[in-house]
Amino acid sequence: AIQMTQSPSSLSASVGDRVTITCRASQVIRNDLGWYQQKPGKAPKLLIYAASSLQSGVPSRFSGSGSGTDFTLTISSLQPEDFATYYCLQDYNYPRTFGQGTKVEIK
Amino acid sequence: EVQLVESGGGLVQPGGSLRLSCAASGFTFSSYAMSWVRQAPGEGLEWVSAISGSGTGTYYADSVKGRFTISRDNSKNTLYLQMNSLRAEDTAVYYCAKHNTGTSSGVGGYWGQGTLVTVSS
């Protein structure tokens, strides 16, 4: 199975900060990667698909980049509603695998 | 509007069985692959199983292979997860999710609200 190594596992940031989360795949997965945001007690919400495509309705402060094995989710200016846990998911093959998650907390 | 509504969760003893359902609406159900994803309390997300639109192709995580069976009834627009030989580590909220198209496509942006399965004596 492909391993997705996500970092950091948590971070503290202030409103307005630029935040970067990375995901590294244990093998090449082309651009078959999605980024999800999850808030407590809620289902995950898709932010980015195909590594860099913004899901409809998602604010443009979210962006994704990368291809092959290394991927990045960037929040250009952190907003209060962005404090949540973020996960990457490889859609390249089965079994599908998630990163361990990154909890973004208020500094 | 796409809607996915899970049901069937509850408390079950170790070694027991449970069948989860996911009622789908708002799209042509048979045209889309579906997945189950779970989340143990306080833990991250774990993909569990996927099925093709026709139901002929199925995939499983190693942790559930041989114990769980995914299926679908396209006439009822419903996805199922039959869970047998349940263990404490299967305790989780189980979500169903709609793929973008077939099984090779991304899991996508439509998820249910989840149903809680608790395995405990």
Short mmCIF file of C-alpha atoms in Angstrom, two decimals:
data_model
loop_
_atom_site.label_atom_id
_atom_site.label_comp_id
_atom_site.label_asym_id
_atom_site.label_seq_id
_atom_site.Cartn_x
_atom_site.Cartn_y
_atom_site.Cartn_z
CA ALA A 1 0.00 0.00 0.00
CA ILE A 2 1.11 3.54 -0.71
CA GLN A 3 2.07 5.41 2.43
CA MET A 4 1.16 9.08 2.70
CA THR A 5 3.38 10.99 5.10
CA GLN A 6 1.81 14.29 6.11
CA SER A 7 3.56 17.06 8.00
CA PRO A 8 3.39 18.71 10.37
CA SER A 9 0.97 16.75 12.55
CA SER A 10 -0.13 20.02 14.13
CA LEU A 11 0.62 23.70 13.93
CA SER A 12 -0.35 26.89 15.67
CA ALA A 13 -1.01 29.95 13.57
CA SER A 14 -2.66 33.33 13.75
CA VAL A 15 -5.41 34.80 11.63
CA GLY A 16 -3.84 36.20 8.50
CA ASP A 17 -0.87 33.82 8.52
CA ARG A 18 0.21 31.83 5.49
CA VAL A 19 0.04 28.12 6.26
CA THR A 20 1.64 25.26 4.36
CA ILE A 21 0.97 21.54 4.84
CA THR A 22 2.86 18.88 2.96
CA CYS A 23 2.16 15.30 1.96
CA ARG A 24 4.71 12.88 0.60
CA ALA A 25 3.77 9.62 -1.14
CA SER A 26 5.91 6.51 -0.85
CA GLN A 27 5.72 6.09 -4.64
CA VAL A 28 4.75 8.20 -7.63
CA ILE A 29 1.02 8.93 -7.71
CA ARG A 30 0.97 11.40 -10.64
CA ASN A 31 -1.41 14.15 -9.50
CA ASP A 32 -3.99 11.76 -8.01
CA LEU A 33 -4.29 13.52 -4.68
CA GLY A 34 -7.03 15.32 -2.81
CA TRP A 35 -7.02 17.58 0.23
CA TYR A 36 -9.82 17.51 2.80
CA GLN A 37 -10.77 19.74 5.71
CA GLN A 38 -12.55 18.27 8.70
CA LYS A 39 -14.10 20.04 11.66
CA PRO A 40 -15.09 18.23 14.87
CA GLY A 41 -18.20 16.10 14.49
CA LYS A 42 -18.48 16.81 10.77
CA ALA A 43 -17.79 14.87 7.59
CA PRO A 44 -14.64 15.74 5.65
CA LYS A 45 -14.99 18.48 3.06
CA LEU A 46 -13.09 18.31 -0.24
CA LEU A 47 -10.94 21.38 -0.85
CA ILE A 48 -8.59 20.38 -3.67
CA TYR A 49 -8.75 17.55 -6.20
CA ALA A 50 -6.21 16.36 -8.76
CA ALA A 51 -3.51 17.97 -6.59
CA SER A 52 -4.18 21.54 -7.67
CA SER A 53 -7.81 21.98 -8.76
CA LEU A 54 -10.00 24.01 -6.44
CA GLN A 55 -13.31 22.34 -5.59
CA SER A 56 -16.33 24.44 -6.45
CA GLY A 57 -17.33 26.78 -3.64
CA VAL A 58 -14.00 26.62 -1.83
CA PRO A 59 -12.37 30.02 -1.13
CA SER A 60 -9.45 30.95 -3.36
CA ARG A 61 -7.13 31.33 -0.36
CA PHE A 62 -6.78 27.54 -0.54
CA SER A 63 -4.41 26.19 -3.16
CA GLY A 64 -2.67 22.91 -3.90
CA SER A 65 0.47 22.06 -5.78
CA GLY A 66 2.74 19.16 -6.54
CA SER A 67 2.98 16.07 -8.66
CA GLY A 68 4.70 12.72 -8.40
CA THR A 69 5.47 12.21 -4.73
CA ASP A 70 5.47 15.65 -3.10
CA PHE A 71 2.38 17.77 -2.55
CA THR A 72 1.49 20.96 -0.73
CA LEU A 73 -1.68 22.57 0.56
CA THR A 74 -1.37 26.30 1.15
CA ILE A 75 -3.76 28.64 2.92
CA SER A 76 -2.67 32.11 1.87
CA SER A 77 -4.30 34.04 4.69
CA LEU A 78 -5.70 31.96 7.53
CA GLN A 79 -9.26 32.80 8.53
CA PRO A 80 -11.05 31.94 11.80
CA GLU A 81 -13.17 29.31 10.04
CA ASP A 82 -10.04 27.54 8.76
CA PHE A 83 -9.06 26.13 12.14
CA ALA A 84 -9.62 22.43 11.54
CA THR A 85 -7.81 19.21 10.68
CA TYR A 86 -6.57 18.68 7.13
CA TYR A 87 -5.96 15.35 5.38
CA CYS A 88 -4.48 14.33 2.06
CA LEU A 89 -5.81 11.27 0.23
CA GLN A 90 -4.15 9.44 -2.64
CA ASP A 91 -6.58 8.41 -5.38
CA TYR A 92 -3.91 6.66 -7.49
CA ASN A 93 -4.64 3.08 -6.59
CA TYR A 94 -6.18 0.72 -4.04
CA PRO A 95 -6.10 0.58 -1.13
CA ARG A 96 -6.67 4.32 -0.96
CA THR A 97 -4.64 5.89 1.83
CA PHE A 98 -4.91 9.08 3.84
CA GLY A 99 -2.20 11.12 5.44
CA GLN A 100 -2.18 11.17 9.24
CA GLY A 101 -3.76 14.62 9.37
CA THR A 102 -2.62 18.12 10.33
CA LYS A 103 -4.46 19.94 13.08
CA VAL A 104 -4.39 23.71 12.59
CA GLU A 105 -4.87 25.49 15.91
CA ILE A 106 -5.16 29.08 16.99
CA LYS A 107 -1.97 30.68 18.29
CA GLU B 1 -28.96 17.99 -4.69
CA VAL B 2 -26.73 15.04 -3.85
CA GLN B 3 -27.61 13.45 -0.52
CA LEU B 4 -26.04 10.48 1.22
CA VAL B 5 -27.61 9.21 4.42
CA GLU B 6 -26.00 6.42 6.41
CA SER B 7 -27.84 4.19 8.86
CA GLY B 8 -27.44 0.92 10.69
CA GLY B 9 -24.79 1.83 13.22
CA GLY B 10 -25.04 0.86 16.87
CA LEU B 11 -23.53 -1.16 19.67
CA VAL B 12 -22.44 -4.70 18.88
CA GLN B 13 -20.43 -7.28 20.81
CA PRO B 14 -17.01 -8.43 19.64
CA GLY B 15 -17.41 -11.18 17.07
CA GLY B 16 -20.83 -9.88 16.07
CA SER B 17 -22.17 -8.56 12.79
CA LEU B 18 -23.75 -5.37 11.56
CA ARG B 19 -24.93 -4.07 8.19
CA LEU B 20 -24.61 -0.42 7.33
CA SER B 21 -26.69 1.26 4.65
CA CYS B 22 -26.19 4.46 2.69
CA ALA B 23 -29.24 5.84 0.91
CA ALA B 24 -28.31 7.99 -2.06
CA SER B 25 -30.33 10.60 -3.94
CA GLY B 26 -29.85 13.49 -6.31
CA PHE B 27 -27.71 11.67 -8.87
CA THR B 28 -27.73 8.59 -11.12
CA PHE B 29 -26.54 6.16 -8.47
CA SER B 30 -25.55 3.32 -10.80
CA SER B 31 -23.14 5.57 -12.71
CA TYR B 32 -20.84 6.23 -9.78
CA ALA B 33 -18.42 4.25 -7.69
CA MET B 34 -18.88 4.54 -3.93
CA SER B 35 -16.59 4.18 -0.95
CA TRP B 36 -16.80 3.65 2.79
CA VAL B 37 -14.40 5.59 5.00
CA ARG B 38 -14.16 5.32 8.77
CA GLN B 39 -12.77 7.33 11.65
CA ALA B 40 -12.06 5.85 15.05
CA PRO B 41 -12.66 8.16 18.03
CA GLY B 42 -9.95 10.80 18.16
CA GLU B 43 -8.13 9.28 15.20
CA GLY B 44 -7.61 10.05 11.52
CA LEU B 45 -9.50 8.94 8.45
CA GLU B 46 -9.17 5.38 7.12
CA TRP B 47 -10.46 4.27 3.73
CA VAL B 48 -12.33 0.96 4.11
CA SER B 49 -13.82 -0.23 0.83
CA ALA B 50 -14.99 0.80 -2.64
CA ILE B 51 -17.37 -0.60 -5.24
CA SER B 52 -17.90 0.12 -8.90
CA GLY B 53 -21.17 1.51 -10.24
CA SER B 54 -22.26 -1.88 -11.54
CA GLY B 55 -21.20 -3.61 -8.35
CA THR B 56 -18.87 -6.00 -10.12
CA GLY B 57 -15.64 -4.43 -8.88
CA THR B 58 -14.85 -4.27 -5.17
CA TYR B 59 -11.81 -3.19 -3.16
CA TYR B 60 -10.93 -3.49 0.52
CA ALA B 61 -8.43 -2.27 3.05
CA ASP B 62 -6.27 -5.07 4.42
CA SER B 63 -7.66 -4.39 7.89
CA VAL B 64 -11.17 -5.49 6.85
CA LYS B 65 -10.53 -7.92 3.99
CA GLY B 66 -12.32 -11.20 4.58
CA ARG B 67 -14.56 -9.73 7.27
CA PHE B 68 -16.40 -6.88 5.51
CA THR B 69 -18.38 -7.04 2.27
CA ILE B 70 -19.41 -4.02 0.25
CA SER B 71 -22.43 -4.24 -2.04
CA ARG B 72 -25.05 -2.06 -3.65
CA ASP B 73 -28.63 -2.27 -4.86
CA ASN B 74 -28.93 0.13 -7.76
CA SER B 75 -32.69 -0.38 -7.93
CA LYS B 76 -32.91 1.02 -4.40
CA ASN B 77 -30.11 3.59 -4.74
CA THR B 78 -28.50 2.08 -1.66
CA LEU B 79 -24.96 1.14 -0.71
CA TYR B 80 -24.23 -1.45 1.97
CA LEU B 81 -21.39 -2.57 4.18
CA GLN B 82 -21.80 -5.99 5.79
CA MET B 83 -19.45 -6.19 8.75
CA ASN B 84 -18.75 -9.60 10.30
CA SER B 85 -16.36 -10.78 13.01
CA LEU B 86 -16.29 -7.29 14.45
CA ARG B 87 -13.43 -6.25 16.70
CA ALA B 88 -12.99 -3.42 19.17
CA GLU B 89 -10.71 -1.69 16.67
CA ASP B 90 -13.61 -1.46 14.20
CA THR B 91 -15.24 1.08 16.51
CA ALA B 92 -15.58 4.22 14.41
CA VAL B 93 -17.85 6.60 12.59
CA TYR B 94 -18.45 5.17 9.13
CA TYR B 95 -18.99 7.51 6.21
CA CYS B 96 -20.14 6.70 2.70
CA ALA B 97 -18.76 8.84 -0.11
CA LYS B 98 -19.51 9.25 -3.80
CA HIS B 99 -16.68 9.01 -6.30
CA ASN B 100 -16.34 11.50 -9.16
CA THR B 101 -17.05 8.74 -11.69
CA GLY B 102 -15.76 5.16 -11.71
CA THR B 103 -13.55 3.36 -9.24
CA SER B 104 -10.39 4.84 -10.73
CA SER B 105 -11.63 8.35 -9.98
CA GLY B 106 -11.22 10.39 -6.84
CA VAL B 107 -13.38 9.79 -3.78
CA GLY B 108 -14.81 13.25 -4.36
CA GLY B 109 -16.75 15.89 -2.53
CA TYR B 110 -19.96 14.22 -1.45
CA TRP B 111 -20.02 12.44 1.88
CA GLY B 112 -22.76 11.36 4.25
CA GLN B 113 -22.99 12.52 7.84
CA GLY B 114 -21.67 9.24 9.22
CA THR B 115 -23.01 6.48 11.44
CA LEU B 116 -21.32 5.34 14.65
CA VAL B 117 -20.40 1.70 15.17
CA THR B 118 -19.31 0.70 18.66
CA VAL B 119 -17.87 -2.77 19.24
CA SER B 120 -17.85 -3.54 22.94
CA SER B 121 -18.98 -6.15 25.41
#
